[in-house]
C-alpha angles and dihedrals in degrees: 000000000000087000093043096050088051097050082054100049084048097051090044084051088054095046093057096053100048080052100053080043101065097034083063091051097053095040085055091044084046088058093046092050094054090041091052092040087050097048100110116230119221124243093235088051096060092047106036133082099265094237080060099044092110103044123336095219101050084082093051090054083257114139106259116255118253104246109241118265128272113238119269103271115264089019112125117255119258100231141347091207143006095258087055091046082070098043111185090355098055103156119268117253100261121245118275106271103025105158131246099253108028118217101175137333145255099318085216101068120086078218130108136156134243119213144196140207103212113223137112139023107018087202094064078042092059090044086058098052100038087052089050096042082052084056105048085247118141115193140189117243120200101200122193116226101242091058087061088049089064103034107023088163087074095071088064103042086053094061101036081065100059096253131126123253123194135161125275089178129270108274096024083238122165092278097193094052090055121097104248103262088049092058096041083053081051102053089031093057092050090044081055086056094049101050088041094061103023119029091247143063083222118230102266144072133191131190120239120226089011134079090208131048115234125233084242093046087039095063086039095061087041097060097051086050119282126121092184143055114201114212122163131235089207114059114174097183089227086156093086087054094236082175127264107281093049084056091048091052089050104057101038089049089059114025118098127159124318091012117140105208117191133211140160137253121217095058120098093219094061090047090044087050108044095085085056100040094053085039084058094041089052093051083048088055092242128123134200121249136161112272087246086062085052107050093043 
C-alpha cells in the first residue's frame, strides 16, 4: 500500500505540472493573439502593392518620404472621423451623375471654384486663405504630400477656415508617366497624410504634372478610395508667375459659371492677385465655393 500510495502521489505531482504547463502556454498564446489583433494597419498598407507597403519611390531609387508626424503628446486629437475633419463645413453629398473626372461644373450656376495646388512657402498659403476668408470666399486646396510632411499644421488651418482639402500626390512626379502600382504608392501616401492629420483622406484628386486623369491613374485613385478626380476648365498659368495683375487678367478673361480655375499657392503673384481676382468674380455676379459645393 506505502509504494502504491507513492506512485500515486508521484503521478498526481506530474499531472499538476503538465497542467500548470500548458496553462502557461495558452495564457502566453492568449497575449500574442491580443497583441496581434490590436497592431494597427496603415492606411497605405491596406491599399499599396505589398512590395510597396513601406514608400512607393524607393523602388523607384527616390529618397524615402519622411512619415507625418504623430500628434504632441497630450494634444487632442484633431478628428474622430472625416465628417468631423470638416466640422460645420463637411462637404455636400454630389448630384446624382457627377462624372468620374470633373471639368467644370453645372454652367448655370454663378458659382466656380477656385483651386489650389498646395506646395511652397505656408506663409504665401496662409495669405491666400486669410484674402479669400476676407472675401466670403471658400477653395479647394490639392496638397502634396511632401508639403505635409514639412508643414503638417496646414491641413488643419485649411479646413478651420471652411475650405476643401484633397490629395495632388505625394512627390508631385510626373503621375502618368508612373507604372501603376507606382501611381497608386503616389495617391495612397498622400491619402496616409491626409487621415493622419485630418481625420479624412478628403473627396478629390487631383494628378500632378497633368491637367486629365488617365483611365490607368483613374482606377488607381479608385481603388485607394476616390471616386472623383478633380481637373479645371480656367488655367492661368500662374505657375510661371506672369505678376499679379497678368494672373488677375487671366482668370477673369476666361471664368463663367460653373468653371473650376486652378492656381497654385506658394507664388507671390497668385496671393497678390486673389483680392482682385474675387473683386472681379463679384462684379461678374459669381461667387467661390469649394468644388463639392459645386458639384453639388
Amino acid at each position: 500500500m506505502t509504494v502504491d500510495r507513492r506512485t500515486v502521489l508521484r503521478s498526481t505531482a506530474r499531472l499538476a505540472a503538465l497542467t500548470a504547463t500548458g496553462a502557461l502556454a495558452s495564457s502566453a498564446c492568449a497575449d500574442t493573439a491580443e497583441k496581434t489583433a490590436q497592431e494597427p494597419v496603415s492606411f497605405a498598407a491596406r491599399v499599396q502593392p505589398s512590395h510597396l507597403s513601406t514608400v512607393g519611390p524607393v523602388a523607384a531609387g527616390l529618397p524615402p518620404t519622411p512619415a507625418a508626424p504623430s500628434p504632441p503628446a497630450g494634444a487632442a486629437p484633431t478628428s474622430a472621423s472625416p465628417s468631423a475633419a470638416t466640422g460645420a463645413t463637411a462637404s455636400p453629398p454630389l448630384a446624382a451623375g457627377t462624372p468620374d473626372e470633373v471639368v467644370n461644373g453645372p454652367r448655370d450656376r454663378r458659382e466656380v471654384a477656385l483651386t489650389f495646388h498646395g506646395q511652397g512657402d505656408p506663409a504665401l498659403a496662409t495669405a491666400v486663405l486669410v484674402a479669400a476668408e476676407q472675401h466670403g470666399a471658400r477653395l479647394t486646396v490639392l496638397a502634396v504630400g511632401s508639403w505635409l510632411d514639412q508643414h503638417p499644421e496646414i491641413a488643419r488651418r485649411i479646413l478651420d477656415g471652411g475650405h476643401e482639402l484633397g490629395n495632388h500626390t505625394q512627390n508631385h512626379l510626373d503621375i502618368s508617366a508612373m507604372p501603376a502600382d507606382r501611381a497608386r504608392a503616389e495617391i495612397a501616401q498622400c491619402a496616409e497624410r491626409l487621415q493622419r492629420l485630418t481625420g479624412s483622406i478628403g473627396r478629390w484628386f487631383r494628378p500632378s504634372a497633368a491637367q486629365y486623369a488617365t483611365p490607368m491613374v483613374r482606377e488607381q485613385a479608385r481603388l485607394v478610395g476616390y471616386q472623383h478626380c478633380l481637373s479645371f476648365d480656367v488655367d492661368p498659368r500662374d505657375y510661371t508667375d506672369p505678376g499679379a495683375e497678368v494672373v488677375q487678367r487671366r482668370v477673369l478673361k476666361a471664368v463663367s459659371g460653373g468653371s473650376v480655375v486652378a492656381l497654385h499657392m506658394g507664388h507671390r503673384g497668385t496671393a497678390d492677385a486673389l483680392p482682385g481676382v474675387l473683386d472681379g468674380l463679384s462684379q461678374l455676379g459669381l461667387r467661390a465655393v469649394t468644388a463639392s459645393q459645386l458639384c453639388a
